[in-house]
Amino acid sequence: MESGREQIAKLGGGKLATLADLRGEPTPVKPPRPPDDPADDAPEFPHPLGYLWDIFREIADAVRFDDHGASQVTWSEIRSWSELMRTALEPWEIRALVDVGRVGQTVAAKAYSDRLSRK
């Protein structure tokens, strides 16, 4: 079983890889943002870790949601994905995926709580 890093290395030096790259899919073009977009204040996306975001989204799309609408990305969900996709992940990559899921759940719970308090 190849690790994610080994698969990316096969793509060639310096190329920022995503799951779409690994599958040979075309990269989607993002529309430009309006100049006053609040996302301009957001930190720069860590592109070398974009493949992890793609993995997270793929796992999150296949799992159940909690009461607040957040995906429950667990250790066992990641293990299942890894086995099914025949992709070995490093321990730090797995911890990062769990952390992203936890942050997503925290944000969703806060948004849910804010909606309830406005009623």
mmCIF file of N, CA and C in Angstrom:
data_model
loop_
_atom_site.group_PDB
_atom_site.id
_atom_site.type_symbol
_atom_site.label_atom_id
_atom_site.label_comp_id
_atom_site.label_asym_id
_atom_site.label_seq_id
_atom_site.Cartn_x
_atom_site.Cartn_y
_atom_site.Cartn_z
ATOM 1 N N MET A 1 0.848 -1.166 0.000
ATOM 2 C CA MET A 1 0.000 0.000 0.000
ATOM 3 C C MET A 1 0.899 1.236 0.000
ATOM 4 N N GLU A 2 0.724 2.126 -0.950
ATOM 5 C CA GLU A 2 1.528 3.343 -1.031
ATOM 6 C C GLU A 2 0.986 4.400 -0.087
ATOM 7 N N SER A 3 1.887 5.177 0.482
ATOM 8 C CA SER A 3 1.433 6.291 1.308
ATOM 9 C C SER A 3 1.005 7.428 0.390
ATOM 10 N N GLY A 4 0.237 8.359 0.944
ATOM 11 C CA GLY A 4 -0.170 9.534 0.175
ATOM 12 C C GLY A 4 1.030 10.285 -0.353
ATOM 13 N N ARG A 5 2.080 10.361 0.473
ATOM 14 C CA ARG A 5 3.291 11.067 0.069
ATOM 15 C C ARG A 5 3.957 10.377 -1.123
ATOM 16 N N GLU A 6 3.998 9.046 -1.119
ATOM 17 C CA GLU A 6 4.600 8.313 -2.232
ATOM 18 C C GLU A 6 3.810 8.517 -3.517
ATOM 19 N N GLN A 7 2.496 8.526 -3.418
ATOM 20 C CA GLN A 7 1.668 8.745 -4.593
ATOM 21 C C GLN A 7 1.898 10.142 -5.164
ATOM 22 N N ILE A 8 2.000 11.122 -4.281
ATOM 23 C CA ILE A 8 2.215 12.499 -4.723
ATOM 24 C C ILE A 8 3.593 12.637 -5.354
ATOM 25 N N ALA A 9 4.593 11.973 -4.783
ATOM 26 C CA ALA A 9 5.946 12.044 -5.326
ATOM 27 C C ALA A 9 5.986 11.535 -6.764
ATOM 28 N N LYS A 10 5.150 10.545 -7.082
ATOM 29 C CA LYS A 10 5.105 10.007 -8.442
ATOM 30 C C LYS A 10 4.602 11.034 -9.454
ATOM 31 N N LEU A 11 3.853 12.040 -8.976
ATOM 32 C CA LEU A 11 3.313 13.048 -9.886
ATOM 33 C C LEU A 11 4.387 13.985 -10.420
ATOM 34 N N GLY A 12 5.515 14.044 -9.754
ATOM 35 C CA GLY A 12 6.588 14.898 -10.229
ATOM 36 C C GLY A 12 6.933 15.973 -9.234
ATOM 37 N N GLY A 13 8.126 16.476 -9.356
ATOM 38 C CA GLY A 13 8.647 17.445 -8.398
ATOM 39 C C GLY A 13 7.888 18.755 -8.381
ATOM 40 N N GLY A 14 7.600 19.212 -7.185
ATOM 41 C CA GLY A 14 7.032 20.535 -6.986
ATOM 42 C C GLY A 14 5.558 20.689 -7.307
ATOM 43 N N LYS A 15 4.930 19.716 -7.915
ATOM 44 C CA LYS A 15 3.513 19.859 -8.275
ATOM 45 C C LYS A 15 2.648 19.677 -7.044
ATOM 46 N N LEU A 16 1.707 20.574 -6.842
ATOM 47 C CA LEU A 16 0.782 20.458 -5.725
ATOM 48 C C LEU A 16 -0.313 19.490 -6.126
ATOM 49 N N ALA A 17 -0.392 18.369 -5.434
ATOM 50 C CA ALA A 17 -1.304 17.309 -5.830
ATOM 51 C C ALA A 17 -2.561 17.293 -4.976
ATOM 52 N N THR A 18 -3.652 16.881 -5.598
ATOM 53 C CA THR A 18 -4.909 16.649 -4.913
ATOM 54 C C THR A 18 -5.364 15.247 -5.285
ATOM 55 N N LEU A 19 -6.448 14.788 -4.650
ATOM 56 C CA LEU A 19 -6.990 13.482 -5.046
ATOM 57 C C LEU A 19 -7.394 13.491 -6.511
ATOM 58 N N ALA A 20 -7.895 14.620 -6.996
ATOM 59 C CA ALA A 20 -8.262 14.710 -8.407
ATOM 60 C C ALA A 20 -7.035 14.479 -9.287
ATOM 61 N N ASP A 21 -5.875 15.028 -8.880
ATOM 62 C CA ASP A 21 -4.639 14.802 -9.628
ATOM 63 C C ASP A 21 -4.279 13.319 -9.643
ATOM 64 N N LEU A 22 -4.393 12.694 -8.451
ATOM 65 C CA LEU A 22 -4.040 11.282 -8.348
ATOM 66 C C LEU A 22 -4.938 10.418 -9.222
ATOM 67 N N ARG A 23 -6.163 10.843 -9.403
ATOM 68 C CA ARG A 23 -7.113 10.083 -10.233
ATOM 69 C C ARG A 23 -7.063 10.509 -11.697
ATOM 70 N N GLY A 24 -6.292 11.543 -12.015
ATOM 71 C CA GLY A 24 -6.209 12.023 -13.388
ATOM 72 C C GLY A 24 -7.393 12.880 -13.804
ATOM 73 N N GLU A 25 -8.124 13.432 -12.821
ATOM 74 C CA GLU A 25 -9.276 14.274 -13.132
ATOM 75 C C GLU A 25 -8.819 15.709 -13.383
ATOM 76 N N PRO A 26 -9.547 16.461 -14.211
ATOM 77 C CA PRO A 26 -9.165 17.852 -14.439
ATOM 78 C C PRO A 26 -9.376 18.687 -13.172
ATOM 79 N N THR A 27 -8.528 19.689 -12.995
ATOM 80 C CA THR A 27 -8.643 20.581 -11.846
ATOM 81 C C THR A 27 -9.714 21.625 -12.139
ATOM 82 N N PRO A 28 -10.706 21.779 -11.249
ATOM 83 C CA PRO A 28 -11.744 22.774 -11.494
ATOM 84 C C PRO A 28 -11.182 24.194 -11.376
ATOM 85 N N VAL A 29 -11.749 25.091 -12.164
ATOM 86 C CA VAL A 29 -11.335 26.489 -12.127
ATOM 87 C C VAL A 29 -12.274 27.230 -11.178
ATOM 88 N N LYS A 30 -11.690 27.967 -10.224
ATOM 89 C CA LYS A 30 -12.501 28.701 -9.269
ATOM 90 C C LYS A 30 -12.804 30.092 -9.817
ATOM 91 N N PRO A 31 -14.053 30.556 -9.662
ATOM 92 C CA PRO A 31 -14.384 31.905 -10.132
ATOM 93 C C PRO A 31 -13.700 32.942 -9.244
ATOM 94 N N PRO A 32 -13.395 34.120 -9.788
ATOM 95 C CA PRO A 32 -12.761 35.148 -8.955
ATOM 96 C C PRO A 32 -13.717 35.628 -7.871
ATOM 97 N N ARG A 33 -13.143 36.015 -6.726
ATOM 98 C CA ARG A 33 -13.951 36.525 -5.623
ATOM 99 C C ARG A 33 -14.152 38.026 -5.789
ATOM 100 N N PRO A 34 -15.286 38.549 -5.288
ATOM 101 C CA PRO A 34 -15.489 39.999 -5.319
ATOM 102 C C PRO A 34 -14.431 40.688 -4.456
ATOM 103 N N PRO A 35 -14.080 41.949 -4.760
ATOM 104 C CA PRO A 35 -13.010 42.619 -4.019
ATOM 105 C C PRO A 35 -13.290 42.799 -2.533
ATOM 106 N N ASP A 36 -14.547 42.885 -2.124
ATOM 107 C CA ASP A 36 -14.875 43.089 -0.706
ATOM 108 C C ASP A 36 -15.230 41.785 0.005
ATOM 109 N N ASP A 37 -14.811 40.664 -0.542
ATOM 110 C CA ASP A 37 -15.114 39.343 0.027
ATOM 111 C C ASP A 37 -14.440 39.196 1.392
ATOM 112 N N PRO A 38 -15.196 38.792 2.447
ATOM 113 C CA PRO A 38 -14.584 38.609 3.764
ATOM 114 C C PRO A 38 -13.505 37.534 3.785
ATOM 115 N N ALA A 39 -13.509 36.671 2.782
ATOM 116 C CA ALA A 39 -12.477 35.636 2.719
ATOM 117 C C ALA A 39 -11.091 36.242 2.505
ATOM 118 N N ASP A 40 -11.031 37.516 2.086
ATOM 119 C CA ASP A 40 -9.740 38.170 1.908
ATOM 120 C C ASP A 40 -8.979 38.267 3.223
ATOM 121 N N ASP A 41 -9.702 38.258 4.349
ATOM 122 C CA ASP A 41 -9.072 38.321 5.667
ATOM 123 C C ASP A 41 -8.631 36.944 6.162
ATOM 124 N N ALA A 42 -9.036 35.918 5.463
ATOM 125 C CA ALA A 42 -8.721 34.554 5.891
ATOM 126 C C ALA A 42 -7.251 34.250 5.632
ATOM 127 N N PRO A 43 -6.674 33.349 6.435
ATOM 128 C CA PRO A 43 -5.276 32.971 6.178
ATOM 129 C C PRO A 43 -5.157 32.234 4.849
ATOM 130 N N GLU A 44 -3.997 32.271 4.278
ATOM 131 C CA GLU A 44 -3.726 31.590 3.007
ATOM 132 C C GLU A 44 -3.894 30.081 3.192
ATOM 133 N N PHE A 45 -4.544 29.437 2.239
ATOM 134 C CA PHE A 45 -4.724 27.982 2.297
ATOM 135 C C PHE A 45 -3.364 27.304 2.138
ATOM 136 N N PRO A 46 -3.057 26.323 2.995
ATOM 137 C CA PRO A 46 -1.762 25.625 2.884
ATOM 138 C C PRO A 46 -1.798 24.618 1.736
ATOM 139 N N HIS A 47 -1.538 25.065 0.519
ATOM 140 C CA HIS A 47 -1.697 24.229 -0.669
ATOM 141 C C HIS A 47 -0.962 22.890 -0.637
ATOM 142 N N PRO A 48 0.220 22.804 -0.039
ATOM 143 C CA PRO A 48 0.838 21.468 0.007
ATOM 144 C C PRO A 48 0.013 20.453 0.794
ATOM 145 N N LEU A 49 -0.923 20.917 1.616
ATOM 146 C CA LEU A 49 -1.787 20.008 2.370
ATOM 147 C C LEU A 49 -3.166 19.866 1.729
ATOM 148 N N GLY A 50 -3.329 20.385 0.533
ATOM 149 C CA GLY A 50 -4.616 20.313 -0.158
ATOM 150 C C GLY A 50 -5.118 18.892 -0.328
ATOM 151 N N TYR A 51 -4.203 17.942 -0.484
ATOM 152 C CA TYR A 51 -4.623 16.548 -0.638
ATOM 153 C C TYR A 51 -5.340 16.057 0.616
ATOM 154 N N LEU A 52 -4.915 16.557 1.803
ATOM 155 C CA LEU A 52 -5.588 16.149 3.037
ATOM 156 C C LEU A 52 -7.002 16.703 3.096
ATOM 157 N N TRP A 53 -7.178 17.936 2.620
ATOM 158 C CA TRP A 53 -8.519 18.530 2.580
ATOM 159 C C TRP A 53 -9.408 17.717 1.649
ATOM 160 N N ASP A 54 -8.871 17.285 0.519
ATOM 161 C CA ASP A 54 -9.643 16.456 -0.412
ATOM 162 C C ASP A 54 -10.040 15.133 0.236
ATOM 163 N N ILE A 55 -9.107 14.522 0.976
ATOM 164 C CA ILE A 55 -9.420 13.269 1.674
ATOM 165 C C ILE A 55 -10.511 13.519 2.707
ATOM 166 N N PHE A 56 -10.374 14.597 3.484
ATOM 167 C CA PHE A 56 -11.372 14.919 4.501
ATOM 168 C C PHE A 56 -12.748 15.079 3.870
ATOM 169 N N ARG A 57 -12.834 15.845 2.782
ATOM 170 C CA ARG A 57 -14.128 16.060 2.121
ATOM 171 C C ARG A 57 -14.712 14.741 1.622
ATOM 172 N N GLU A 58 -13.858 13.878 1.090
ATOM 173 C CA GLU A 58 -14.346 12.595 0.582
ATOM 174 C C GLU A 58 -14.897 11.736 1.722
ATOM 175 N N ILE A 59 -14.201 11.702 2.846
ATOM 176 C CA ILE A 59 -14.685 10.931 3.996
ATOM 177 C C ILE A 59 -15.954 11.569 4.547
ATOM 178 N N ALA A 60 -15.938 12.892 4.716
ATOM 179 C CA ALA A 60 -17.082 13.601 5.303
ATOM 180 C C ALA A 60 -18.342 13.425 4.459
ATOM 181 N N ASP A 61 -18.193 13.334 3.145
ATOM 182 C CA ASP A 61 -19.354 13.143 2.271
ATOM 183 C C ASP A 61 -20.016 11.780 2.487
ATOM 184 N N ALA A 62 -19.262 10.827 3.027
ATOM 185 C CA ALA A 62 -19.770 9.462 3.151
ATOM 186 C C ALA A 62 -20.205 9.092 4.561
ATOM 187 N N VAL A 63 -20.070 10.010 5.524
ATOM 188 C CA VAL A 63 -20.412 9.669 6.907
ATOM 189 C C VAL A 63 -21.682 10.379 7.339
ATOM 190 N N ARG A 64 -22.209 9.935 8.475
ATOM 191 C CA ARG A 64 -23.432 10.539 9.004
ATOM 192 C C ARG A 64 -23.123 11.906 9.609
ATOM 193 N N PHE A 65 -24.158 12.641 9.855
ATOM 194 C CA PHE A 65 -24.027 13.975 10.424
ATOM 195 C C PHE A 65 -24.617 13.988 11.819
ATOM 196 N N ASP A 66 -24.070 14.866 12.684
ATOM 197 C CA ASP A 66 -24.625 14.975 14.029
ATOM 198 C C ASP A 66 -25.831 15.914 14.006
ATOM 199 N N ASP A 67 -26.379 16.226 15.165
ATOM 200 C CA ASP A 67 -27.582 17.057 15.254
ATOM 201 C C ASP A 67 -27.381 18.474 14.730
ATOM 202 N N HIS A 68 -26.135 18.897 14.647
ATOM 203 C CA HIS A 68 -25.841 20.258 14.204
ATOM 204 C C HIS A 68 -25.460 20.319 12.731
ATOM 205 N N GLY A 69 -25.409 19.196 12.061
ATOM 206 C CA GLY A 69 -25.075 19.160 10.642
ATOM 207 C C GLY A 69 -23.605 18.989 10.353
ATOM 208 N N ALA A 70 -22.801 18.620 11.359
ATOM 209 C CA ALA A 70 -21.366 18.427 11.149
ATOM 210 C C ALA A 70 -21.062 16.949 10.927
ATOM 211 N N SER A 71 -20.134 16.680 10.030
ATOM 212 C CA SER A 71 -19.714 15.308 9.771
ATOM 213 C C SER A 71 -18.959 14.760 10.953
ATOM 214 N N GLN A 72 -19.176 13.498 11.255
ATOM 215 C CA GLN A 72 -18.452 12.831 12.334
ATOM 216 C C GLN A 72 -17.327 12.001 11.732
ATOM 217 N N VAL A 73 -16.199 12.640 11.493
ATOM 218 C CA VAL A 73 -15.040 11.958 10.925
ATOM 219 C C VAL A 73 -14.243 11.378 12.087
ATOM 220 N N THR A 74 -14.280 10.058 12.205
ATOM 221 C CA THR A 74 -13.659 9.366 13.334
ATOM 222 C C THR A 74 -12.463 8.557 12.857
ATOM 223 N N TRP A 75 -11.712 8.035 13.847
ATOM 224 C CA TRP A 75 -10.565 7.184 13.536
ATOM 225 C C TRP A 75 -11.003 6.004 12.666
ATOM 226 N N SER A 76 -12.129 5.389 13.014
ATOM 227 C CA SER A 76 -12.571 4.207 12.260
ATOM 228 C C SER A 76 -13.028 4.570 10.853
ATOM 229 N N GLU A 77 -13.625 5.761 10.688
ATOM 230 C CA GLU A 77 -14.021 6.202 9.342
ATOM 231 C C GLU A 77 -12.787 6.393 8.462
ATOM 232 N N ILE A 78 -11.744 6.970 9.045
ATOM 233 C CA ILE A 78 -10.502 7.191 8.293
ATOM 234 C C ILE A 78 -9.851 5.859 7.955
ATOM 235 N N ARG A 79 -9.851 4.925 8.900
ATOM 236 C CA ARG A 79 -9.283 3.601 8.636
ATOM 237 C C ARG A 79 -10.036 2.911 7.503
ATOM 238 N N SER A 80 -11.364 2.970 7.541
ATOM 239 C CA SER A 80 -12.167 2.352 6.480
ATOM 240 C C SER A 80 -11.853 2.971 5.132
ATOM 241 N N TRP A 81 -11.796 4.306 5.083
ATOM 242 C CA TRP A 81 -11.488 4.995 3.821
ATOM 243 C C TRP A 81 -10.123 4.545 3.316
ATOM 244 N N SER A 82 -9.137 4.541 4.230
ATOM 245 C CA SER A 82 -7.771 4.178 3.856
ATOM 246 C C SER A 82 -7.710 2.761 3.275
ATOM 247 N N GLU A 83 -8.413 1.823 3.911
ATOM 248 C CA GLU A 83 -8.429 0.442 3.420
ATOM 249 C C GLU A 83 -9.146 0.334 2.085
ATOM 250 N N LEU A 84 -10.291 0.986 1.960
ATOM 251 C CA LEU A 84 -11.058 0.915 0.711
ATOM 252 C C LEU A 84 -10.321 1.557 -0.459
ATOM 253 N N MET A 85 -9.634 2.650 -0.191
ATOM 254 C CA MET A 85 -8.918 3.374 -1.245
ATOM 255 C C MET A 85 -7.486 2.885 -1.439
ATOM 256 N N ARG A 86 -7.090 1.927 -0.570
ATOM 257 C CA ARG A 86 -5.728 1.383 -0.626
ATOM 258 C C ARG A 86 -4.689 2.503 -0.590
ATOM 259 N N THR A 87 -4.914 3.410 0.350
ATOM 260 C CA THR A 87 -4.020 4.543 0.536
ATOM 261 C C THR A 87 -3.574 4.578 1.986
ATOM 262 N N ALA A 88 -2.281 4.386 2.213
ATOM 263 C CA ALA A 88 -1.741 4.432 3.565
ATOM 264 C C ALA A 88 -1.510 5.881 3.962
ATOM 265 N N LEU A 89 -2.005 6.243 5.116
ATOM 266 C CA LEU A 89 -1.806 7.590 5.629
ATOM 267 C C LEU A 89 -0.820 7.548 6.790
ATOM 268 N N GLU A 90 -0.040 8.591 6.906
ATOM 269 C CA GLU A 90 0.887 8.731 8.027
ATOM 270 C C GLU A 90 0.085 9.079 9.280
ATOM 271 N N PRO A 91 0.598 8.732 10.461
ATOM 272 C CA PRO A 91 -0.123 9.076 11.697
ATOM 273 C C PRO A 91 -0.460 10.558 11.824
ATOM 274 N N TRP A 92 0.462 11.444 11.426
ATOM 275 C CA TRP A 92 0.177 12.873 11.542
ATOM 276 C C TRP A 92 -0.946 13.284 10.595
ATOM 277 N N GLU A 93 -1.059 12.614 9.443
ATOM 278 C CA GLU A 93 -2.127 12.928 8.496
ATOM 279 C C GLU A 93 -3.483 12.523 9.090
ATOM 280 N N ILE A 94 -3.513 11.374 9.744
ATOM 281 C CA ILE A 94 -4.751 10.891 10.365
ATOM 282 C C ILE A 94 -5.174 11.829 11.484
ATOM 283 N N ARG A 95 -4.208 12.232 12.322
ATOM 284 C CA ARG A 95 -4.532 13.169 13.406
ATOM 285 C C ARG A 95 -5.042 14.491 12.847
ATOM 286 N N ALA A 96 -4.456 14.951 11.749
ATOM 287 C CA ALA A 96 -4.910 16.201 11.129
ATOM 288 C C ALA A 96 -6.347 16.067 10.640
ATOM 289 N N LEU A 97 -6.711 14.929 10.046
ATOM 290 C CA LEU A 97 -8.079 14.720 9.569
ATOM 291 C C LEU A 97 -9.071 14.717 10.731
ATOM 292 N N VAL A 98 -8.710 14.071 11.832
ATOM 293 C CA VAL A 98 -9.581 14.059 13.016
ATOM 294 C C VAL A 98 -9.717 15.473 13.566
ATOM 295 N N ASP A 99 -8.608 16.214 13.604
ATOM 296 C CA ASP A 99 -8.643 17.599 14.103
ATOM 297 C C ASP A 99 -9.541 18.483 13.246
ATOM 298 N N VAL A 100 -9.451 18.338 11.938
ATOM 299 C CA VAL A 100 -10.308 19.134 11.040
ATOM 300 C C VAL A 100 -11.777 18.798 11.299
ATOM 301 N N GLY A 101 -12.075 17.525 11.491
ATOM 302 C CA GLY A 101 -13.446 17.126 11.802
ATOM 303 C C GLY A 101 -13.934 17.725 13.109
ATOM 304 N N ARG A 102 -13.059 17.744 14.107
ATOM 305 C CA ARG A 102 -13.418 18.312 15.411
ATOM 306 C C ARG A 102 -13.687 19.818 15.289
ATOM 307 N N VAL A 103 -12.849 20.515 14.532
ATOM 308 C CA VAL A 103 -13.063 21.950 14.318
ATOM 309 C C VAL A 103 -14.388 22.175 13.597
ATOM 310 N N GLY A 104 -14.668 21.356 12.586
ATOM 311 C CA GLY A 104 -15.934 21.474 11.863
ATOM 312 C C GLY A 104 -17.129 21.284 12.772
ATOM 313 N N GLN A 105 -17.042 20.313 13.672
ATOM 314 C CA GLN A 105 -18.139 20.080 14.610
ATOM 315 C C GLN A 105 -18.299 21.258 15.564
ATOM 316 N N THR A 106 -17.198 21.837 16.019
ATOM 317 C CA THR A 106 -17.253 22.984 16.920
ATOM 318 C C THR A 106 -17.909 24.184 16.235
ATOM 319 N N VAL A 107 -17.518 24.440 15.003
ATOM 320 C CA VAL A 107 -18.094 25.565 14.247
ATOM 321 C C VAL A 107 -19.580 25.335 14.001
ATOM 322 N N ALA A 108 -19.955 24.107 13.628
ATOM 323 C CA ALA A 108 -21.365 23.802 13.370
ATOM 324 C C ALA A 108 -22.193 23.931 14.647
ATOM 325 N N ALA A 109 -21.642 23.486 15.774
ATOM 326 C CA ALA A 109 -22.370 23.589 17.044
ATOM 327 C C ALA A 109 -22.580 25.049 17.435
ATOM 328 N N LYS A 110 -21.555 25.891 17.214
ATOM 329 C CA LYS A 110 -21.687 27.314 17.532
ATOM 330 C C LYS A 110 -22.727 27.961 16.628
ATOM 331 N N ALA A 111 -22.695 27.649 15.345
ATOM 332 C CA ALA A 111 -23.684 28.216 14.415
ATOM 333 C C ALA A 111 -25.092 27.778 14.812
ATOM 334 N N TYR A 112 -25.243 26.536 15.210
ATOM 335 C CA TYR A 112 -26.549 26.022 15.658
ATOM 336 C C TYR A 112 -27.012 26.752 16.909
ATOM 337 N N SER A 113 -26.114 26.934 17.850
ATOM 338 C CA SER A 113 -26.432 27.641 19.080
ATOM 339 C C SER A 113 -26.806 29.087 18.803
ATOM 340 N N ASP A 114 -26.094 29.736 17.899
ATOM 341 C CA ASP A 114 -26.407 31.122 17.527
ATOM 342 C C ASP A 114 -27.789 31.219 16.892
ATOM 343 N N ARG A 115 -28.140 30.236 16.055
ATOM 344 C CA ARG A 115 -29.465 30.240 15.424
ATOM 345 C C ARG A 115 -30.565 30.105 16.481
ATOM 346 N N LEU A 116 -30.348 29.230 17.460
ATOM 347 C CA LEU A 116 -31.332 29.025 18.513
ATOM 348 C C LEU A 116 -31.504 30.290 19.374
ATOM 349 N N SER A 117 -30.413 30.974 19.642
ATOM 350 C CA SER A 117 -30.489 32.162 20.506
ATOM 351 C C SER A 117 -31.167 33.337 19.804
ATOM 352 N N ARG A 118 -31.213 33.328 18.474
ATOM 353 C CA ARG A 118 -31.891 34.408 17.724
ATOM 354 C C ARG A 118 -33.391 34.219 17.669
ATOM 355 N N LYS A 119 -33.891 33.044 18.019
ATOM 356 C CA LYS A 119 -35.333 32.772 17.921
ATOM 357 C C LYS A 119 -36.099 33.419 19.023
#
